[in-house]
Short mmCIF file of C-alpha atoms in Angstrom, two decimals:
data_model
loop_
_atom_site.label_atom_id
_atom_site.label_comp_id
_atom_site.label_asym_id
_atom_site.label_seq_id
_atom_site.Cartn_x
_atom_site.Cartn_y
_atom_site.Cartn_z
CA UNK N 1 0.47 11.45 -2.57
CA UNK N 2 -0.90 13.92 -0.34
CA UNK N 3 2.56 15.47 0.41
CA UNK N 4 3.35 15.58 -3.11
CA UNK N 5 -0.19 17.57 -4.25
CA UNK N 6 0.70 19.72 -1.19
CA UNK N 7 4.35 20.50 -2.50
CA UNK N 8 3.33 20.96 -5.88
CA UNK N 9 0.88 23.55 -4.92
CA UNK N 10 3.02 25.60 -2.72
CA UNK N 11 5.75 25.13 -5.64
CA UNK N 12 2.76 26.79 -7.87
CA UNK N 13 2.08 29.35 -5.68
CA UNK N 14 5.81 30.12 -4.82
CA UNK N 15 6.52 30.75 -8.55
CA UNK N 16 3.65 32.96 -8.82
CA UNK N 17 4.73 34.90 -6.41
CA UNK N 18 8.32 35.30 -7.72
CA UNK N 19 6.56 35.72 -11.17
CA UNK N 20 4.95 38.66 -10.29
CA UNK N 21 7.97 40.36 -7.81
CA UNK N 22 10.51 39.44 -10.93
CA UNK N 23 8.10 40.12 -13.88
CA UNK N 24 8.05 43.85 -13.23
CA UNK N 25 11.52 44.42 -12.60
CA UNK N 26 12.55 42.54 -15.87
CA UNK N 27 9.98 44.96 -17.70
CA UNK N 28 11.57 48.28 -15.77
CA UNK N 29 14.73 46.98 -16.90
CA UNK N 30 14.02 46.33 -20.42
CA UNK N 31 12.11 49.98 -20.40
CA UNK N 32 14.92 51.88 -19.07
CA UNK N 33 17.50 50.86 -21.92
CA UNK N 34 14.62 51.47 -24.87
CA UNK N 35 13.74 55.05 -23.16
CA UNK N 36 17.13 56.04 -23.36
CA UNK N 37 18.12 54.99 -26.58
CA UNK N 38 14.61 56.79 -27.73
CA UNK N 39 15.88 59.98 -26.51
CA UNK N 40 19.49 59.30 -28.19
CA UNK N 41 17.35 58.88 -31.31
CA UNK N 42 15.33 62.16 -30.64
CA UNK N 43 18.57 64.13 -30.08
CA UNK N 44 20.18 62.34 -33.40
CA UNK N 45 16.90 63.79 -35.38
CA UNK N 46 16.84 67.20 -34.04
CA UNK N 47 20.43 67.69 -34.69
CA UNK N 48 19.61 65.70 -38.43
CA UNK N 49 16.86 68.47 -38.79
CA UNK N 50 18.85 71.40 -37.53
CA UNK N 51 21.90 70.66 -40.26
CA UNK N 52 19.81 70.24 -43.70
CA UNK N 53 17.10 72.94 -42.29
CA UNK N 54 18.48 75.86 -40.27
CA UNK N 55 18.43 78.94 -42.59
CA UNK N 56 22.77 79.35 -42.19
CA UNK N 57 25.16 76.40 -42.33
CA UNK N 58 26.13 74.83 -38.70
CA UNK N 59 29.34 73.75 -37.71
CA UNK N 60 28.51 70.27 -36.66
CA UNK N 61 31.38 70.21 -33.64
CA UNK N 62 29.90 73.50 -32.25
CA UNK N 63 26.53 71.85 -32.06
CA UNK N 64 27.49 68.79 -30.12
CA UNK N 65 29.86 71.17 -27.95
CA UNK N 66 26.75 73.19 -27.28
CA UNK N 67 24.35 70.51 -26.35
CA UNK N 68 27.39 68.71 -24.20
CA UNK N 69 27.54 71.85 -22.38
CA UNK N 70 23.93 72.42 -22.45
CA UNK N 71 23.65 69.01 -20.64
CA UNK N 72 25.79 69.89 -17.84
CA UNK N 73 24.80 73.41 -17.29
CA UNK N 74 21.03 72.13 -16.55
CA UNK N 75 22.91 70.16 -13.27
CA UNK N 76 23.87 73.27 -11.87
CA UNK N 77 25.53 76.85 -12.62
CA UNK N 78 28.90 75.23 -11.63
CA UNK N 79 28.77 72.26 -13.80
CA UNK N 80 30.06 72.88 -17.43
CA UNK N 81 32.06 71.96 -20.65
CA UNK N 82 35.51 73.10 -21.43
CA UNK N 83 36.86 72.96 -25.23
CA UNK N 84 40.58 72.36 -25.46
CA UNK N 85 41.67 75.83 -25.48
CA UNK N 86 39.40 76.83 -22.36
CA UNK N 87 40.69 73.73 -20.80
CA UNK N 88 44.35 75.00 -21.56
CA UNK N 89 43.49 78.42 -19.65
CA UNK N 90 42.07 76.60 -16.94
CA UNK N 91 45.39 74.50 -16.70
CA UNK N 92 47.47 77.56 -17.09
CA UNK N 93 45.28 79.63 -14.26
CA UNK N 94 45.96 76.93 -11.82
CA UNK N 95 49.65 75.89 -11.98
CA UNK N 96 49.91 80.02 -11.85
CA UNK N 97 52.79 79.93 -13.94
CA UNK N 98 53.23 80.12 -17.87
CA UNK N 99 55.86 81.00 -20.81
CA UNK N 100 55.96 84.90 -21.15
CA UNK N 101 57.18 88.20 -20.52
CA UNK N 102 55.88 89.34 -16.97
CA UNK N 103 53.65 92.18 -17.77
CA UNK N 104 50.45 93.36 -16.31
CA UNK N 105 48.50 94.41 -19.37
CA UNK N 106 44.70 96.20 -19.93
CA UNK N 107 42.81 97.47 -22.75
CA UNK N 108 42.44 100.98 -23.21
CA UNK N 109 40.03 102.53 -26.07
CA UNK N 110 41.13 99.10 -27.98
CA UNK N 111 45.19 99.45 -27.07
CA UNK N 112 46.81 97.08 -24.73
CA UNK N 113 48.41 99.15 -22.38
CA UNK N 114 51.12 98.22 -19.83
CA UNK N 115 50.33 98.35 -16.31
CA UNK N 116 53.37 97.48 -14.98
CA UNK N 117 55.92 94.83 -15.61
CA UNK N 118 56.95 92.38 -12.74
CA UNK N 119 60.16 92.64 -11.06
CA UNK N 120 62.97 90.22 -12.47
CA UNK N 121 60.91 89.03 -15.75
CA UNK N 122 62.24 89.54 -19.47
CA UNK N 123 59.69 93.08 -19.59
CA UNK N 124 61.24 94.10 -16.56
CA UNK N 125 64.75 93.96 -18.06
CA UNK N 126 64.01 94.94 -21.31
CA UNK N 127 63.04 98.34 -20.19
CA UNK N 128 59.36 97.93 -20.83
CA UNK N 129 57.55 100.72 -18.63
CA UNK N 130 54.40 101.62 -17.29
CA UNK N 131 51.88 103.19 -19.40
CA UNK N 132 53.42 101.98 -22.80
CA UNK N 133 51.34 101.03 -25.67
CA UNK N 134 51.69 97.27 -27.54
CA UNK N 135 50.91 98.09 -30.72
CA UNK N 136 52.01 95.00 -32.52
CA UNK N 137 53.41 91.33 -31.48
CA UNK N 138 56.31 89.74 -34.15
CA UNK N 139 54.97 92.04 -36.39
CA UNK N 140 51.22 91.18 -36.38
CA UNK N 141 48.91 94.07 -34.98
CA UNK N 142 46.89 93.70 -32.21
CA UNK N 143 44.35 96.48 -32.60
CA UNK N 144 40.37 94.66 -32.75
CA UNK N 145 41.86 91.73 -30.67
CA UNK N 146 40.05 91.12 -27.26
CA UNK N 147 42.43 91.38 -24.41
CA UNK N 148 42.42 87.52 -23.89
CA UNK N 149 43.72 87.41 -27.70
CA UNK N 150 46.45 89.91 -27.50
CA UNK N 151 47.70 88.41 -23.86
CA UNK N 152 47.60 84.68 -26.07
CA UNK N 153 49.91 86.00 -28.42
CA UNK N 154 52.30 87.28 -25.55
CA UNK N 155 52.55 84.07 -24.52
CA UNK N 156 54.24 81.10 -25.51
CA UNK N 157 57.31 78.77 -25.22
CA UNK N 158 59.96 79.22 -22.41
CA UNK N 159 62.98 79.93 -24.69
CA UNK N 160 61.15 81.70 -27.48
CA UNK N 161 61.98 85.02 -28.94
CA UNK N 162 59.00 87.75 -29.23
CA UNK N 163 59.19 91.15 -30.58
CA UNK N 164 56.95 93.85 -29.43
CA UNK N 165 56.50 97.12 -31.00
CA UNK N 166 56.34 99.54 -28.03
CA UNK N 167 54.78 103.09 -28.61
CA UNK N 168 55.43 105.63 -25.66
CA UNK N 169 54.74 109.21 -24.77
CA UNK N 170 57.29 111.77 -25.19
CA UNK N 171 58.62 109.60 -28.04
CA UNK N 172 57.73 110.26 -31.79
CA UNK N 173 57.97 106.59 -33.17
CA UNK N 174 57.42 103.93 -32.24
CA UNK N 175 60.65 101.37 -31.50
CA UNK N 176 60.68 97.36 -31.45
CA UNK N 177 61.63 95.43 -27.86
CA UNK N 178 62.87 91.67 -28.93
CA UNK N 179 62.79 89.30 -25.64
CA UNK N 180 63.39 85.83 -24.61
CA UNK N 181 60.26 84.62 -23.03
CA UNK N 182 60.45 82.64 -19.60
CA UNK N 183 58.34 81.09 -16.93
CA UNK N 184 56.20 83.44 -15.80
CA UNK N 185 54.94 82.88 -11.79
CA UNK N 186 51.60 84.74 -11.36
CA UNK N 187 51.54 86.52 -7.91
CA UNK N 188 48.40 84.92 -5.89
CA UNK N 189 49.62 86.71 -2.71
CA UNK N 190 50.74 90.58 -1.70
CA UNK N 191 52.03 90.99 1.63
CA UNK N 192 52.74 94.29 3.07
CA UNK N 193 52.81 96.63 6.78
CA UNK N 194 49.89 98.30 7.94
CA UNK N 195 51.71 100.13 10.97
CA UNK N 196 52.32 96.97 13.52
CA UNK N 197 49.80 94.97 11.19
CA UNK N 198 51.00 92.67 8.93
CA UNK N 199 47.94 92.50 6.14
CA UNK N 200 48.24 89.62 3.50
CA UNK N 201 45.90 89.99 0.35
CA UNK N 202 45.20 86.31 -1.65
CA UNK N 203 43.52 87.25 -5.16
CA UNK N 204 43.17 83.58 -6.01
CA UNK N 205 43.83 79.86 -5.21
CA UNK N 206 46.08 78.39 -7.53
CA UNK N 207 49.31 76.42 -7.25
CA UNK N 208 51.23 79.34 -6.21
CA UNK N 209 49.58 80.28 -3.50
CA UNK N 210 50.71 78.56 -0.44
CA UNK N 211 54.41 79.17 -1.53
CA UNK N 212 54.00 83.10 -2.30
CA UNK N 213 52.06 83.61 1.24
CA UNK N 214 55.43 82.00 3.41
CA UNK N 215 57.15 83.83 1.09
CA UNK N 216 55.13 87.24 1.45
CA UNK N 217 54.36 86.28 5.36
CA UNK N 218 57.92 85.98 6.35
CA UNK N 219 58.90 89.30 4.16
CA UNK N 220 56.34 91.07 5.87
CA UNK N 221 57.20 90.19 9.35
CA UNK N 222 61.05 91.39 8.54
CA UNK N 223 60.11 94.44 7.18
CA UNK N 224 57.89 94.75 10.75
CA UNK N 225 61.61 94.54 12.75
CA UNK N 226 60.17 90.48 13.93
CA UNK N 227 57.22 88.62 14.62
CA UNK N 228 57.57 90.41 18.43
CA UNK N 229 56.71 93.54 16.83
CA UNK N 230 53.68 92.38 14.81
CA UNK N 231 50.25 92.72 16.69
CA UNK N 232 48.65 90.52 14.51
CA UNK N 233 47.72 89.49 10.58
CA UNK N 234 44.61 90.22 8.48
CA UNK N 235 43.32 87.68 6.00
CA UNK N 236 42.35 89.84 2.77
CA UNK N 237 40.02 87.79 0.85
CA UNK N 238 37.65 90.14 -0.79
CA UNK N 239 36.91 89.75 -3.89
CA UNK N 240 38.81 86.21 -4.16
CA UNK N 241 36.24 83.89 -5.95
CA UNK N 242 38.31 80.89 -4.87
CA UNK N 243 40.49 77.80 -6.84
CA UNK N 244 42.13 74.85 -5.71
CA UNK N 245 41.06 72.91 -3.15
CA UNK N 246 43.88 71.69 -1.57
CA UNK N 247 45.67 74.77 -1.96
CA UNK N 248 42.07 76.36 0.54
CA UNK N 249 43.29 72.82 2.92
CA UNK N 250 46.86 74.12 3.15
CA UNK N 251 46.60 78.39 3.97
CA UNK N 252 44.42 77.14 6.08
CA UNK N 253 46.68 74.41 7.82
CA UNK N 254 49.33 77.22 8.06
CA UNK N 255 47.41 78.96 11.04
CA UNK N 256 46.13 76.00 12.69
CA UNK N 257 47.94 73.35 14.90
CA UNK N 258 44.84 70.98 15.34
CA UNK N 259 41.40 69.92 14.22
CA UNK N 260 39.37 69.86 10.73
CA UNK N 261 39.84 71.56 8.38
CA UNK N 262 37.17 70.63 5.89
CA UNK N 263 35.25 67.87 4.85
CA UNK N 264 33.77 66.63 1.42
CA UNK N 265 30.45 64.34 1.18
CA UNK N 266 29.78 62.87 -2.40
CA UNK N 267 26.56 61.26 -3.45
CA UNK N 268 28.50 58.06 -2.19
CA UNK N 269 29.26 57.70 1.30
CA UNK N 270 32.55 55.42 0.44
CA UNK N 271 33.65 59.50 -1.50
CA UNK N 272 33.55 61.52 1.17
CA UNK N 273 36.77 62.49 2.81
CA UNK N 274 38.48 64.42 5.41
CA UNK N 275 41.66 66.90 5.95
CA UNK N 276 43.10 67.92 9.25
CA UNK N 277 45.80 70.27 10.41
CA UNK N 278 48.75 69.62 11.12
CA UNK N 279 51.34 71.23 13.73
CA UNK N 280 53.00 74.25 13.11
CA UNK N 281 51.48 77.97 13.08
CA UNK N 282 52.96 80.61 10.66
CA UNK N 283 51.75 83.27 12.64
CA UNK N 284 53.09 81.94 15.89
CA UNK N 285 49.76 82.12 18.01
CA UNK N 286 49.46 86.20 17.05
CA UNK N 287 45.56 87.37 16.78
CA UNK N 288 44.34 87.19 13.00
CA UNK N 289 41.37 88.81 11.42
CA UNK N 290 39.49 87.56 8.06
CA UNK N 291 38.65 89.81 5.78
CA UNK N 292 35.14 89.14 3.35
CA UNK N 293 32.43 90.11 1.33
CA UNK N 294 30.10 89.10 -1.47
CA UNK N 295 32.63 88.57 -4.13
CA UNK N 296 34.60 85.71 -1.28
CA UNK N 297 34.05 82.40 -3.02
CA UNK N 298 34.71 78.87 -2.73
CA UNK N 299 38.50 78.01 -1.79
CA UNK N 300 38.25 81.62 0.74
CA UNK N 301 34.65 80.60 2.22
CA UNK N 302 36.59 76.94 2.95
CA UNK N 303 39.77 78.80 4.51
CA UNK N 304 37.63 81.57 6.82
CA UNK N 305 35.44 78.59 7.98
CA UNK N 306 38.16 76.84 9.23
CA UNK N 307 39.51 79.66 11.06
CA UNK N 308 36.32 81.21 12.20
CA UNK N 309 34.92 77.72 13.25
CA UNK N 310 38.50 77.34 15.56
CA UNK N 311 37.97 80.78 16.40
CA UNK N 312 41.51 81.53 15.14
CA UNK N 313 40.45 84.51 13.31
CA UNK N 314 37.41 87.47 14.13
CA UNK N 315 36.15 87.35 10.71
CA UNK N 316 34.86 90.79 9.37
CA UNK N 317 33.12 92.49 6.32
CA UNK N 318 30.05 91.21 4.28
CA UNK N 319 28.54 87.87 4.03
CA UNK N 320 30.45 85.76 1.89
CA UNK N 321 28.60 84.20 -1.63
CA UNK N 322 27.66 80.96 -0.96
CA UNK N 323 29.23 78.50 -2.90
CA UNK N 324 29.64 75.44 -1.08
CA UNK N 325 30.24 72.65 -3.73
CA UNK N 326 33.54 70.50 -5.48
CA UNK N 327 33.95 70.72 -9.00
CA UNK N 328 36.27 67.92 -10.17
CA UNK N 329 37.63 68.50 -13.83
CA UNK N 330 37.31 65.17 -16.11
CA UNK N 331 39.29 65.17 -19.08
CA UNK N 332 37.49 63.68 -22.23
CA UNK N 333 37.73 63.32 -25.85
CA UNK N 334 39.14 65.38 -28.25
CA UNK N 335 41.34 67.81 -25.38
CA UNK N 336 38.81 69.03 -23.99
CA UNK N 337 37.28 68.49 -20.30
CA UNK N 338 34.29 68.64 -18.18
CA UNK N 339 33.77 70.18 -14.94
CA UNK N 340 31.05 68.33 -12.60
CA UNK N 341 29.87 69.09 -9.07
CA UNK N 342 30.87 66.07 -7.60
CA UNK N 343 30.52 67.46 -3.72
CA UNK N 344 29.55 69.28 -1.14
CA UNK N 345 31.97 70.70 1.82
CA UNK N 346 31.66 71.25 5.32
CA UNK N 347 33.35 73.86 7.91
CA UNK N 348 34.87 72.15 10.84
CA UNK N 349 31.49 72.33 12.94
CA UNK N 350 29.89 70.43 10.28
CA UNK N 351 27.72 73.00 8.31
CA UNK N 352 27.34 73.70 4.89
CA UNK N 353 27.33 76.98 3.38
CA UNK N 354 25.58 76.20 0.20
CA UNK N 355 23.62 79.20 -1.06
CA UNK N 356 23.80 80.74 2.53
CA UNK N 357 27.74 81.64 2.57
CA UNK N 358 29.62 82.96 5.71
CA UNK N 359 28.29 85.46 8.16
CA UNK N 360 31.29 87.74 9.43
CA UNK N 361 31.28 87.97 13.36
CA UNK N 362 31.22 91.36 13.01
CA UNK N 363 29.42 93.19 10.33
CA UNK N 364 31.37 95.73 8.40
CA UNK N 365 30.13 97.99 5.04
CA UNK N 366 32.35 99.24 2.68
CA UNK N 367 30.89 102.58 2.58
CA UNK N 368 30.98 103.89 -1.03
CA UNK N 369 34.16 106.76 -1.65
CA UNK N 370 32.91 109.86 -2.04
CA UNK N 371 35.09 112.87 -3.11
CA UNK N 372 35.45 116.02 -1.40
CA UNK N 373 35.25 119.00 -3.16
CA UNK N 374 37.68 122.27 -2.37
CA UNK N 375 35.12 123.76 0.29
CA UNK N 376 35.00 120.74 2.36
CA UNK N 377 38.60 120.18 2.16
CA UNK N 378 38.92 123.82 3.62
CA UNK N 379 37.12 122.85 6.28
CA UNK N 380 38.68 120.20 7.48
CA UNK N 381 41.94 121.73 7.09
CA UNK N 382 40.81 124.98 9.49
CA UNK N 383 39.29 121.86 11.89
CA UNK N 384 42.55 120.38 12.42
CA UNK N 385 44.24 123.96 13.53
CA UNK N 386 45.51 123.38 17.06
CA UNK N 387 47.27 125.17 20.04
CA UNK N 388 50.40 124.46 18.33
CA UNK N 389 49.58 127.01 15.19
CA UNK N 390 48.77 130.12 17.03
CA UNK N 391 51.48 132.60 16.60
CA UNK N 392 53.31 133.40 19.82
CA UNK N 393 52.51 129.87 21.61
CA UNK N 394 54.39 128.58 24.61
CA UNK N 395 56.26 126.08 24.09
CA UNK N 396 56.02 122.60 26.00
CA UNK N 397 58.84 122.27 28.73
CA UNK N 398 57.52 118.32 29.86
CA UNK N 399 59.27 116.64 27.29
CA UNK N 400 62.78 116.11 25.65
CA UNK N 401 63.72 116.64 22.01
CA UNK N 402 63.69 112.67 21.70
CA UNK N 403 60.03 112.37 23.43
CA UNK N 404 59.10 115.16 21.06
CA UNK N 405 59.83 112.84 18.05
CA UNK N 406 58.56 110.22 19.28
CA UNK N 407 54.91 111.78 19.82
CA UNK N 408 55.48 113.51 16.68
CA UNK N 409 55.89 110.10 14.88
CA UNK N 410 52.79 108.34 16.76
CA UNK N 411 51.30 110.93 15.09
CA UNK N 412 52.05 110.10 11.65
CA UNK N 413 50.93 106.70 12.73
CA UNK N 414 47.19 107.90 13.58
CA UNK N 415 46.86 110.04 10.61
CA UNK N 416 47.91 107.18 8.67
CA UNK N 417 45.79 105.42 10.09
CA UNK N 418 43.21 107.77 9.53
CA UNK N 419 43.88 108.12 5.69
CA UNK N 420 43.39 104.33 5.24
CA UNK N 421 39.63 104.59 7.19
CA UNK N 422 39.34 106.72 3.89
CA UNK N 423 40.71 104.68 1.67
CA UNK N 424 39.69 100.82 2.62
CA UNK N 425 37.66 101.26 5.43
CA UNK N 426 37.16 97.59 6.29
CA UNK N 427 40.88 96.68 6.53
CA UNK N 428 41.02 99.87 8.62
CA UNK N 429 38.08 98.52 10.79
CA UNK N 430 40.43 94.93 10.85
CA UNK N 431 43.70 96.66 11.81
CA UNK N 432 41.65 98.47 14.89
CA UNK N 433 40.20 95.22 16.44
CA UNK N 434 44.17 93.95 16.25
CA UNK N 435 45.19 97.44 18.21
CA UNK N 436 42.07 96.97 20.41
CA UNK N 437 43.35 93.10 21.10
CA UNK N 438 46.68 93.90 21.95
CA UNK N 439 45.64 96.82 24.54
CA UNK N 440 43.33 95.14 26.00
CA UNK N 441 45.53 92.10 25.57
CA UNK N 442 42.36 89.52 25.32
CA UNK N 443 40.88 88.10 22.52
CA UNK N 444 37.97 89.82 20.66
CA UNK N 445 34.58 88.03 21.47
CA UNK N 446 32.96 87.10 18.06
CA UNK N 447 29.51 87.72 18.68
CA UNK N 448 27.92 89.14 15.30
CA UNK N 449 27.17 92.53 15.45
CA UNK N 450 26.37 95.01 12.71
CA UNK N 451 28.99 98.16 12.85
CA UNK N 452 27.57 101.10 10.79
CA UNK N 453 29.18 102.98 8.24
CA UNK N 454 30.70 106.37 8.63
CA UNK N 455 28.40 109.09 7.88
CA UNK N 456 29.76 111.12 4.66
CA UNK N 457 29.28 114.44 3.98
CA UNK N 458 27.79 114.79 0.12
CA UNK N 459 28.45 117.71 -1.95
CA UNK N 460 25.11 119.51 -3.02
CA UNK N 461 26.94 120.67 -6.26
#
């Protein structure tokens, strides 16, 4: 009887015990639903209020569409809403190709004007040049249309026929151009010589990218007589707010044979993930330099980690903007799409970057161009008088004819070289520490250090 009273009372106590553990998880539970369904209700009457009261009549889709994105955008500045047709842009910026007529276009005092057409599209063979005026598309004119509007209209099914009315200086009327639009490939990569230097300049990180820099890479290093006559690459990616991730995974497997390349961490450990290179080096081992600044985003801060973390690359300029998240793009109802921060990334050595972005190794300004006016320019011309101007010089009897042309052309090379310290002084700077390598024929330490800008001489005028 004892045993039973005994059991009973632990029973009794035992279910108080669970009573009170359970009790307030049951309430939190049945909370949580009502406080969220009280602040569906509270959104449901201020947008009830907003329609029958606001002084002008609301489009009910725009007001959803403004407090989806308003939901998002409190997350973060990266998280957002896309309507359909921002969502179709977005698609159309990252496949980098589209149905058109390859032209470069601007806006000029309300005009579209051609910048140039691209080689091989339908403007190129229909004879559109650089500096005409589209005044009207199939008849329709484009004058008070944004530039996003009037490029829309350009645009549209591979096959389709367009007319463009085309006005052009030094001719009195204007004349219609009819074309066959095709798939236009948008050019994410420029490669070109810099002396010995090959210099390769990404502008964005879209489907096209990886492709056009072998493509560019391998043009490049033919037009340099072979890789043996390269002394090394620069990375241009100023200005380059970034794109596709795996597109970022892949440049930057192209210089490296080994090791991370990034990593991803999600708010779940089971989401994070992991990309390594893989064998193979476009550049065949041949000293790189990075080129960045404020305006280096995303996709380039994930590439100029890897290499600086390898030390592949001496990365130089301006410390990069700090954007070290994932944005994963959701469709959802009604065509359009979400974008949501769904990660962070990593460099190889494990850091993140978030709101601190990439310090260069070494520290280069852009100094800011400033003209010279016709005094200075005098100046500098009577500067550069040498031996070789005076009238009744001797002539030089150590070298051959051949020699001669030879110093005469490393000469061209310097004041080339010059000319570009006045034009892009950074890339200049980057071309330099790829001569200075190759002399000294060791790599470049990458210490940070702060390099100071030129002085310039400013007119008083």
């Amino acid at each position: 009887m004892k045993k039973f009273v005994m059991a009973a009372i632990c029973g009794t106590v035992a279910g108080a015990v669970i009573s009170t553990q359970v009790a307030p998880l049951l309430a939190q539970g049945a909370e949580k639903p009502a406080s969220v369904y009280e602040q569906l209700d509270l959104f449901g009457d201020v947008f009830e209020r907003i329609r029958a009261g606001y002084v002008e009549k609301v489009d009910d889709k725009k007001l959803i569409e403004a407090a989806i994105n308003g939901m998002l955008t409190s997350l973060d500045p990266h998280s957002s809403y896309m309507p359909p047709d921002d969502y179709d842009n977005m698609k159309v910026q990252t496949r980098g190709s589209f149905g058109g007529l390859g032209i470069e276009v601007t806006q000029e005092d309300g005009a579209i004007k051609v910048v140039s057409p691209m080689d091989g599209t339908p403007a190129d063979q229909a004879g559109i040049q650089s500096g005409d005026f589209i005044t009207q598309v199939n008849g329709e004119s484009l004058m008070g249309l944004s530039l996003d509007q009037a490029v829309d209209k350009m645009r549209g099914p591979v096959g389709s026929e367009i007319t463009v009315t085309i006005v052009r200086q030094g001719q009195q009327e204007p004349f219609d151009v009819t074309m066959t639009r095709d798939t236009i490939k948008m050019t994410a990569v420029r490669g070109r010589v810099e002396g010995n230097t090959v210099v390769l300049r990404i502008t964005t990180f879209n489907d096209q990218t990886f492709p056009n820099l072998k493509e560019n890479l391998a043009k490049a290093v033919q037009d340099a007589g072979g890789m043996d006559k390269v002394n090394g690459i620069v990375i241009d990616l100023r200005n380059n707010p970034g794109g596709l991730l795996n597109q970022a995974i892949e440049v930057s497997d192209a210089f490296l044979d080994k090791g991370e390349i990034v990593s991803t961490r999600g708010r779940n450990p089971e989401d994070s993930e992991r990309w390594n290179a893989t064998p193979g080096d476009l550049a065949e081992g041949k000293p790189m330099v990075v080129l960045i600044n404020g305006g280096s985003a995303s996709a380039s801060e994930i590439v100029t980690g890897a290499l600086q973390d390898h030390h592949r690359a001496v990365v130089v300029g301006t410390k990069s903007f700090g954007k070290g998240s994932v944005q994963t793009v959701i469709p959802i109802k009604g065509e359009g799409a979400m974008r949501l921060t769904t990660a962070r990334y990593y460099t190889p050595s494990g850091r993140s970057i978030q709101a601190l972005g990439i310090a260069p190794d070494i520290v280069v300004q852009q100094p800011d161009p400033v003209p010279a006016n016709e005094e200075d320019q005098d100046k500098a011309a009577a500067q550069t008088r040498s031996e070789a101007d005076l009238r009744g010089v001797l002539s030089n009897d150590s070298m051959t004819e051949e020699e001669k042309q030879q110093y005469k052309a490393d000469q061209e090379k310097a004041e080339a070289a010059a000319k570009l310290r006045q034009d892009d002084y950074q890339l200049a700077y980057a071309i330099d520490i790829l001569k200075g390598m190759v002399v000294l024929g060791q790599d470049v330490p990458t210490n940070t250090a702060a390099v100071p800008v030129p002085e310039q001489k400013k007119s008083a005028n």
